[in-house]
């Protein structure tokens, strides 16, 4: 049965086992970081992870804009018998977007495949238990 600390841990205690404990009510779980422990830091959250993701995305976007501003020299591009001239940064940006779209399509197909497999496994499991 999970237990909860009755009193905060003092740094003078020689062991966490010296602290009196009481059982937690059913359905409750103890927190990952005990109060007063040397690793007192907030737990990670989805919001915090999203914020870090946004910050990284903004940094990448700024780097992309700087790259595009510095690479405006026209280059000759040939693709499937067509040829033309375009700025280097634009050519690389279009190529990157194309690769990203291909990855999204393949990833979406794989996710759909896994969802169908999970759905059929659940149906088979419920049919066998009934």
Coordinates of C-alpha atoms in Angstrom, one line a residue:
X1 CA 0.0 0.0 0.0
X2 CA 1.5 3.4 -0.9
X3 CA 2.3 5.7 2.0
X4 CA 2.4 9.4 2.4
X5 CA 4.8 11.3 4.7
X6 CA 3.0 12.8 7.7
X7 CA 5.6 15.5 8.4
X8 CA 8.1 17.2 6.0
X9 CA 11.5 15.7 6.0
X10 CA 14.1 17.8 7.7
X11 CA 17.6 17.8 6.4
X12 CA 18.8 16.7 9.9
X13 CA 17.1 13.2 9.6
X14 CA 19.6 10.5 9.0
X15 CA 17.2 8.4 7.0
X16 CA 13.8 8.8 5.4
X17 CA 12.7 5.8 7.3
X18 CA 12.8 7.9 10.6
X19 CA 9.8 9.9 9.4
X20 CA 6.4 8.7 10.6
X21 CA 4.2 7.6 7.7
X22 CA 0.5 6.9 7.3
X23 CA -1.3 5.0 4.5
X24 CA -2.7 6.9 1.5
X25 CA -6.4 6.6 0.7
X26 CA -7.3 4.2 -2.0
X27 CA -6.8 5.5 -5.5
X28 CA -4.1 8.0 -4.5
X29 CA -0.4 7.7 -5.5
X30 CA 2.5 9.4 -3.9
X31 CA 4.2 12.2 -5.8
X32 CA 7.5 11.4 -7.6
X33 CA 9.5 14.0 -5.6
X34 CA 9.1 14.0 -1.8
X35 CA 8.7 17.3 -0.1
X36 CA 12.0 18.6 1.3
X37 CA 14.2 16.3 -0.7
X38 CA 17.4 17.6 -2.3
X39 CA 15.9 17.2 -5.7
X40 CA 13.0 19.7 -5.0
X41 CA 12.1 20.7 -8.5
X42 CA 8.7 20.8 -10.3
X43 CA 7.6 17.8 -12.3
X44 CA 7.6 18.1 -16.1
X45 CA 4.3 18.8 -17.7
X46 CA 2.9 18.7 -21.2
X47 CA 2.6 22.5 -21.2
X48 CA 6.2 22.9 -20.3
X49 CA 7.2 20.4 -23.1
X50 CA 5.0 22.4 -25.5
X51 CA 6.7 25.6 -24.5
X52 CA 10.2 24.2 -25.1
X53 CA 9.0 22.9 -28.5
X54 CA 7.7 26.4 -29.4
X55 CA 11.0 28.0 -28.3
X56 CA 13.0 25.5 -30.4
X57 CA 10.7 26.1 -33.4
X58 CA 11.1 29.8 -33.2
X59 CA 14.9 29.4 -33.0
X60 CA 14.8 27.2 -36.1
X61 CA 12.6 29.7 -37.9
X62 CA 14.9 32.5 -37.1
X63 CA 17.9 30.5 -38.4
X64 CA 15.9 29.7 -41.6
X65 CA 15.1 33.3 -42.2
X66 CA 18.8 34.3 -41.8
X67 CA 19.8 31.5 -44.2
X68 CA 17.3 32.7 -46.8
X69 CA 18.5 36.3 -46.5
X70 CA 22.1 35.3 -47.0
X71 CA 21.5 33.0 -49.9
X72 CA 19.7 35.0 -52.6
X73 CA 22.1 34.2 -55.4
X74 CA 20.2 32.7 -58.4
X75 CA 21.1 29.1 -59.3
X76 CA 20.2 27.0 -62.3
X77 CA 17.8 24.2 -61.4
X78 CA 16.8 21.2 -63.6
X79 CA 14.1 18.8 -62.7
X80 CA 12.3 16.2 -64.9
X81 CA 13.4 17.9 -68.1
X82 CA 12.4 21.4 -66.9
X83 CA 15.0 24.0 -66.1
X84 CA 15.0 27.5 -64.7
X85 CA 16.7 29.9 -62.4
X86 CA 15.7 30.6 -58.8
X87 CA 17.4 31.8 -55.6
X88 CA 19.3 29.1 -53.8
X89 CA 17.3 29.6 -50.6
X90 CA 14.0 29.2 -52.4
X91 CA 15.2 26.0 -54.1
X92 CA 16.3 24.5 -50.8
X93 CA 13.1 25.6 -49.0
X94 CA 10.9 24.0 -51.7
X95 CA 13.0 20.8 -51.6
X96 CA 12.7 20.7 -47.8
X97 CA 8.9 21.2 -47.9
X98 CA 8.7 18.4 -50.5
X99 CA 10.6 16.0 -48.2
X100 CA 8.4 17.1 -45.2
X101 CA 5.2 16.4 -47.2
X102 CA 6.5 12.9 -48.2
X103 CA 7.3 12.2 -44.6
X104 CA 3.8 13.3 -43.5
X105 CA 2.1 11.1 -46.0
X106 CA 4.2 8.0 -45.1
X107 CA 3.7 8.7 -41.3
X108 CA -0.1 9.2 -41.8
X109 CA -0.3 5.9 -43.6
X110 CA 1.6 4.1 -40.9
X111 CA -0.5 5.7 -38.1
X112 CA -3.7 4.6 -40.0
X113 CA -2.3 1.1 -40.3
X114 CA -1.5 0.8 -36.6
X115 CA -5.0 2.2 -35.7
X116 CA -6.6 -0.4 -37.9
X117 CA -4.5 -3.2 -36.3
X118 CA -5.4 -2.0 -32.7
X119 CA -9.1 -1.8 -33.7
X120 CA -9.1 -5.4 -35.0
X121 CA -7.1 -6.6 -32.0
X122 CA -9.7 -5.1 -29.7
X123 CA -12.6 -6.6 -31.6
X124 CA -10.9 -10.0 -31.5
X125 CA -10.3 -9.7 -27.8
X126 CA -13.8 -8.6 -26.9
X127 CA -15.3 -11.4 -29.2
X128 CA -13.1 -14.0 -27.5
X129 CA -14.0 -12.9 -24.0
X130 CA -17.8 -12.9 -24.7

